[in-house]
PDB file of C-alpha atoms in Angstrom:
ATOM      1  CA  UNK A 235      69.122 -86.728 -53.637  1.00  0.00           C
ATOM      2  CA  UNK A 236      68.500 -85.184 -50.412  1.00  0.00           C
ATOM      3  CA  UNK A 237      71.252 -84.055 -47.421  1.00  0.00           C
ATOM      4  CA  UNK A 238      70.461 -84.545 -43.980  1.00  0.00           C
ATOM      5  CA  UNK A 239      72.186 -83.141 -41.391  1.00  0.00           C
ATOM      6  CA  UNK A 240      71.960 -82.994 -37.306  1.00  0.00           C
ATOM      7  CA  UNK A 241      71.607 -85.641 -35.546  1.00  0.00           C
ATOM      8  CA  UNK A 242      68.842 -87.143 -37.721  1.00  0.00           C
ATOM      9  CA  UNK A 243      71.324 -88.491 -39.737  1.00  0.00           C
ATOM     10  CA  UNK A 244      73.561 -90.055 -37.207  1.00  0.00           C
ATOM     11  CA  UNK A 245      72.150 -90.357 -33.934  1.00  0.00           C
ATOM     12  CA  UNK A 246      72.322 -93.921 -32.794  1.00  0.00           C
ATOM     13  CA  UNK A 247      70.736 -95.505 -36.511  1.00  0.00           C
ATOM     14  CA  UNK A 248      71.345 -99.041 -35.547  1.00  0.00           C
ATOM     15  CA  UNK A 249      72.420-100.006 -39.309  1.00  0.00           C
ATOM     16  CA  UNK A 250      70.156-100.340 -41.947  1.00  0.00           C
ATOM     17  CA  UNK A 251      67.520-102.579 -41.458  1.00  0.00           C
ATOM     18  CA  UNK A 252      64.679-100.730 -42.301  1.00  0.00           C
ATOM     19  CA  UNK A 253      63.203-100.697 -45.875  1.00  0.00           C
ATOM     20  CA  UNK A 254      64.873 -98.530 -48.849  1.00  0.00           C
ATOM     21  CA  UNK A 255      61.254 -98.289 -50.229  1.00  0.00           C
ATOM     22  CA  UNK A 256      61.540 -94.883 -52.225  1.00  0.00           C
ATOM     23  CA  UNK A 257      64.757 -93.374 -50.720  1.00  0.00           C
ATOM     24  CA  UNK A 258      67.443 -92.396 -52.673  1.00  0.00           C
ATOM     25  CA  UNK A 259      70.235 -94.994 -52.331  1.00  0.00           C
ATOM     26  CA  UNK A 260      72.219 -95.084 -49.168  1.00  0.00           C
ATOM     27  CA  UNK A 261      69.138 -94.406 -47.835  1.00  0.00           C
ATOM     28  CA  UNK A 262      66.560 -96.339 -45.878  1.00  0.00           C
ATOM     29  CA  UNK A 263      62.904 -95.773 -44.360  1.00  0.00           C
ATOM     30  CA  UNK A 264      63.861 -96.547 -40.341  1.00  0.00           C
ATOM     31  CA  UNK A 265      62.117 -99.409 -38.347  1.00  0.00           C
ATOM     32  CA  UNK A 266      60.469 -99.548 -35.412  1.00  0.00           C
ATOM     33  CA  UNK A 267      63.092-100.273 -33.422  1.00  0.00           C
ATOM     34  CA  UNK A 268      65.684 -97.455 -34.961  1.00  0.00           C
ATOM     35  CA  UNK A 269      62.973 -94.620 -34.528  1.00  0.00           C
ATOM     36  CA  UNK A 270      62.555 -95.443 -30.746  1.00  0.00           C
ATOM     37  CA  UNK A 271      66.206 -95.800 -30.376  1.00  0.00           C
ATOM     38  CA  UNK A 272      66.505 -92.171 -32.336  1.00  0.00           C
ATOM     39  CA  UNK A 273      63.860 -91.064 -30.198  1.00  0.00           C
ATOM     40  CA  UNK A 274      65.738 -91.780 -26.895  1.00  0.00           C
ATOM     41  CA  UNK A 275      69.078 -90.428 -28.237  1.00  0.00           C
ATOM     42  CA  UNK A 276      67.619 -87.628 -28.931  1.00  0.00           C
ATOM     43  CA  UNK A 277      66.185 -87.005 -25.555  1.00  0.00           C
ATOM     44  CA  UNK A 278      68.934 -88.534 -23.362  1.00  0.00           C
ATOM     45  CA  UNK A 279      71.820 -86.841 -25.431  1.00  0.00           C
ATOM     46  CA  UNK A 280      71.004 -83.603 -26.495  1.00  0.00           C
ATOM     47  CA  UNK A 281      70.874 -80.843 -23.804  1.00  0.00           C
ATOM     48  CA  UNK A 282      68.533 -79.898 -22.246  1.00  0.00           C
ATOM     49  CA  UNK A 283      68.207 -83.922 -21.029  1.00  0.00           C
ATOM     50  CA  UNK A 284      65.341 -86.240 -20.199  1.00  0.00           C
ATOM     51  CA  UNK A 285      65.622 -89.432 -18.602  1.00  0.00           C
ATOM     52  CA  UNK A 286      63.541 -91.788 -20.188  1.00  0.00           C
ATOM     53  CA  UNK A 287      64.873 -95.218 -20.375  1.00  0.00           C
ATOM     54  CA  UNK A 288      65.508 -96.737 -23.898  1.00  0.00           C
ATOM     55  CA  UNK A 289      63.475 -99.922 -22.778  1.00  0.00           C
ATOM     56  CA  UNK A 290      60.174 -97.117 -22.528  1.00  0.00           C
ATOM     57  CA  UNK A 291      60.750 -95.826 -25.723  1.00  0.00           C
ATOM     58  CA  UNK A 292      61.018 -99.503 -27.231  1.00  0.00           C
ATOM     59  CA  UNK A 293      58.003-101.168 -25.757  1.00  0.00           C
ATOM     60  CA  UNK A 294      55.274 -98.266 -24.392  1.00  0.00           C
ATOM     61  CA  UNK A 295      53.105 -97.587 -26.948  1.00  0.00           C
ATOM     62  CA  UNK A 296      51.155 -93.768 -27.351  1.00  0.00           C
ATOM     63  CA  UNK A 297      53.196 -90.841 -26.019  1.00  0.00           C
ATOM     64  CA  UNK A 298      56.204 -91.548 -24.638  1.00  0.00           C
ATOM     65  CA  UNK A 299      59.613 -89.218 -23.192  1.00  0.00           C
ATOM     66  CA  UNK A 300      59.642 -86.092 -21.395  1.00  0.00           C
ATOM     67  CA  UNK A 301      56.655 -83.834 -22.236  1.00  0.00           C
ATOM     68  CA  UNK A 302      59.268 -80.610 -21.451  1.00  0.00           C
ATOM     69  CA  UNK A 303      61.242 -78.797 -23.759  1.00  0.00           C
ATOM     70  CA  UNK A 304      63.360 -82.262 -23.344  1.00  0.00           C
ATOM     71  CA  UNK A 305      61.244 -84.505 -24.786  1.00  0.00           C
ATOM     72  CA  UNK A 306      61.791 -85.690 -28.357  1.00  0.00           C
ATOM     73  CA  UNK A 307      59.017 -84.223 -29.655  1.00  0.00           C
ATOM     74  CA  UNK A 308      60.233 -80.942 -28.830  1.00  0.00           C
ATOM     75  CA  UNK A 309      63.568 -81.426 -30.422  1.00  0.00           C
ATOM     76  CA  UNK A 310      62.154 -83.050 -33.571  1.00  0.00           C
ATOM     77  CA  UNK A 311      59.536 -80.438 -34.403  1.00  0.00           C
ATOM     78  CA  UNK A 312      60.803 -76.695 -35.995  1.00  0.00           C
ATOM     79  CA  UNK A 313      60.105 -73.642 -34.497  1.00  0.00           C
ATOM     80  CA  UNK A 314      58.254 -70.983 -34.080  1.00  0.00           C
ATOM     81  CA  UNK A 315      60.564 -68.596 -36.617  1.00  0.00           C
ATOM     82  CA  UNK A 316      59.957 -71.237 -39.186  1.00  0.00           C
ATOM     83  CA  UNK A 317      58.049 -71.170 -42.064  1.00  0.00           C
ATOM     84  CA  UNK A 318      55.361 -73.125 -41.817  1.00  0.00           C
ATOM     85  CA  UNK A 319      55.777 -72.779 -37.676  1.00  0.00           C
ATOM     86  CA  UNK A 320      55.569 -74.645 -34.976  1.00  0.00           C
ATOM     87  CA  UNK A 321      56.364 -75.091 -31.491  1.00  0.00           C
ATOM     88  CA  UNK A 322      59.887 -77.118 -31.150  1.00  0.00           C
ATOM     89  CA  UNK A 323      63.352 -76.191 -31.216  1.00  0.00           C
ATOM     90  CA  UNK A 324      64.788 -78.662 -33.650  1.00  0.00           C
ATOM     91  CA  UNK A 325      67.763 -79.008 -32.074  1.00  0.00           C
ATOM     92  CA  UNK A 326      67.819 -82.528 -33.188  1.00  0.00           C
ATOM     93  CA  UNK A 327      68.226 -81.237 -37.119  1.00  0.00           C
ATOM     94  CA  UNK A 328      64.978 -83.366 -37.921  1.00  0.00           C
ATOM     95  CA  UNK A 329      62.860 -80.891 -38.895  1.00  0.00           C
ATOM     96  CA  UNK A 330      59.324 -81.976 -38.392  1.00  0.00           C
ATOM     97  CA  UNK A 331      56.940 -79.891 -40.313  1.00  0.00           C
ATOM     98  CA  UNK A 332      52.949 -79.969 -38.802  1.00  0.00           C
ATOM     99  CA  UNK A 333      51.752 -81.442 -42.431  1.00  0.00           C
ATOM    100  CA  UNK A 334      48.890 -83.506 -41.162  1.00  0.00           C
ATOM    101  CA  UNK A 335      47.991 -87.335 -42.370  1.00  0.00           C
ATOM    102  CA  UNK A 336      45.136 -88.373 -44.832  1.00  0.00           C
ATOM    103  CA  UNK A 337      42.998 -91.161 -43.622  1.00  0.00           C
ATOM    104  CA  UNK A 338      41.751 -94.120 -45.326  1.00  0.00           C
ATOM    105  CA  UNK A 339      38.895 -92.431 -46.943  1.00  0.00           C
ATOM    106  CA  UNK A 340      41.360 -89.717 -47.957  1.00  0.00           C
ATOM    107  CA  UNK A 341      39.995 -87.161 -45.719  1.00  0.00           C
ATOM    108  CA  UNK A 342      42.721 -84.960 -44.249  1.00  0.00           C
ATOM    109  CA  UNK A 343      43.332 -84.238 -41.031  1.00  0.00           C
ATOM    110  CA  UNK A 344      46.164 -82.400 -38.572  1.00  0.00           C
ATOM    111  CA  UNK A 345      47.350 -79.859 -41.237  1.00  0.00           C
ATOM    112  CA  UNK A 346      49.518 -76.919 -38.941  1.00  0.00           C
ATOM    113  CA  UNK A 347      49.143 -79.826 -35.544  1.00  0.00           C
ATOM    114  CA  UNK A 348      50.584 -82.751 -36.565  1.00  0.00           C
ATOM    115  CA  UNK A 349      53.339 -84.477 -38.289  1.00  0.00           C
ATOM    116  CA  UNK A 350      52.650 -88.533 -38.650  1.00  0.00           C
ATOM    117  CA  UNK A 351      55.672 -90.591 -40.049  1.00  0.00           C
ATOM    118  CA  UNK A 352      55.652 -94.120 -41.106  1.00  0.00           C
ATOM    119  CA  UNK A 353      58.014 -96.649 -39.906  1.00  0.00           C
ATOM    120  CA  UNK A 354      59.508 -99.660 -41.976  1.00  0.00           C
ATOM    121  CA  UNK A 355      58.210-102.240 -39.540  1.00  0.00           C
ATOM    122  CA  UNK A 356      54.616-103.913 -39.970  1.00  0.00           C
ATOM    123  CA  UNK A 357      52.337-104.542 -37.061  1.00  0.00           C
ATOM    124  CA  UNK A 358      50.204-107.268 -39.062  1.00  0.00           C
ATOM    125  CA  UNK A 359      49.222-107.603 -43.074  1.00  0.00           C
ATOM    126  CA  UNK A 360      46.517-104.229 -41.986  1.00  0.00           C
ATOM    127  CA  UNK A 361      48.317-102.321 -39.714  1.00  0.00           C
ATOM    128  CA  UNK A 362      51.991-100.839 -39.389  1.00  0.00           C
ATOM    129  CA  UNK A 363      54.237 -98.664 -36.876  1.00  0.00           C
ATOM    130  CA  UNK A 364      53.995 -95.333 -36.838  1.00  0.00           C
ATOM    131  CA  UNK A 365      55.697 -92.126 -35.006  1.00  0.00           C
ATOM    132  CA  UNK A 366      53.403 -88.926 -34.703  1.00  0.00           C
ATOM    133  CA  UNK A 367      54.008 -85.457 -33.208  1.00  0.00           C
ATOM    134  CA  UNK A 368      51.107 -82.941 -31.364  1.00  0.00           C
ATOM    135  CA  UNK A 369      51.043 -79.245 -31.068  1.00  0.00           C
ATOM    136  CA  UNK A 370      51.631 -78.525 -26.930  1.00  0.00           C
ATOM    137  CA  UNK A 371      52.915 -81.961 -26.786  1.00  0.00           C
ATOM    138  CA  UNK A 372      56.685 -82.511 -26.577  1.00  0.00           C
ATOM    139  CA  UNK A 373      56.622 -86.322 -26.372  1.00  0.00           C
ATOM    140  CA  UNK A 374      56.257 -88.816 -29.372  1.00  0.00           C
ATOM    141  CA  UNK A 375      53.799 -90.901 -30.172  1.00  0.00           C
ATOM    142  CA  UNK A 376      54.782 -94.958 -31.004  1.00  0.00           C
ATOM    143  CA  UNK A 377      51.720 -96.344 -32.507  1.00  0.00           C
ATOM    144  CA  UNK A 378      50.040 -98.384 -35.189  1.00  0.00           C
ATOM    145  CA  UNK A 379      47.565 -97.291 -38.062  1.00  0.00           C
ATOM    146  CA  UNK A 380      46.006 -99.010 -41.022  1.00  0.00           C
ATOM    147  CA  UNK A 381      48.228 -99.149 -43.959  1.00  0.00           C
ATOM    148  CA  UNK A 382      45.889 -97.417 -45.819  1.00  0.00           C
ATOM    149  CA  UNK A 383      46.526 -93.996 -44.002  1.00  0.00           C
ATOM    150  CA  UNK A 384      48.432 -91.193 -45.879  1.00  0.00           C
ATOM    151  CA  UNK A 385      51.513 -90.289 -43.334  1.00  0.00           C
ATOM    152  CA  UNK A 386      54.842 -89.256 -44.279  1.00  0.00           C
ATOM    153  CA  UNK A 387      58.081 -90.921 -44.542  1.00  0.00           C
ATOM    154  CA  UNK A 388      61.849 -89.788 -43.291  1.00  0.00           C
ATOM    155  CA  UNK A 389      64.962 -91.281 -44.954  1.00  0.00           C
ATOM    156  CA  UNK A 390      67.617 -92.195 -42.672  1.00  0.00           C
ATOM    157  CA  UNK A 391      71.504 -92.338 -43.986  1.00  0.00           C
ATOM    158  CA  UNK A 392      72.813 -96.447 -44.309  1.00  0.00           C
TER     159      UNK A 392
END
């Protein structure tokens, strides 16, 4: 079983509606609705601030928050001292490693650029939610993907 701590683990989580899926119990794989909600608490809480309303993060799909050293990207991603490195401060505790996806045809793609999490919350029987990260970007990115795709998965506490 895994510990999380920062504000990962208890930053606005909204209960635990999302899926338990393969998370250890007390654990759950976070919906939709609780990653945009982490996403702004993350940004509108943690110093240095952005101002990005929670309705943006909710409904605007692609990148979305402050692309500045505020933005939730920023906070979510490690940084450069870390093993493998990137360009975030992790101030958040999240921890966002650049480990690429693997797409339907199980090509991968992104490995030391991107980090591409799943969210518990469907789109339609093909496609579901899905929260990505960029090299030089320091927003998130709120879209959907075929099911099919390889992305990783964060537990969030119950």
């Amino acid at each position: 079983t895994s510990s999380y701590t920062g504000s990962w683990a208890t930053c606005d989580p909204c209960g635990s509606s999302g899926r338990q899926g393969i998370c250890p119990s007390g654990f759950h794989i976070p919906t939709d609705l609780e990653f945009s909600r982490y996403e702004w608490c993350i940004e509108t809480t943690i110093s240095p601030t952005g101002s990005t309303p929670l309705s943006t993060f909710q409904t605007t799909t692609y990148w979305r928050g402050d692309n500045s050293v505020a933005g939730p990207g920023h906070k979510m991603k490690v940084t450069s001292s870390h093993s493998p490195s990137w360009d975030g401060s992790n101030v958040s505790g999240f921890t966002a490693l650049p480990s690429g996806y693997r797409e339907n045809l199980g090509v991968f793609y992104g490995l030391g650029g991107h980090a591409v999490f799943w969210t518990a919350t469907e789109y339609s029987p093909t496609y579901a939610w899905y929260r990505g990260l960029l090299t030089a970007n320091y927003q998130s990115n709120r879209t959907i993907n075929f099911k099919t795709f390889g992305h990783s998965v964060r537990c969030l506490q119950n």
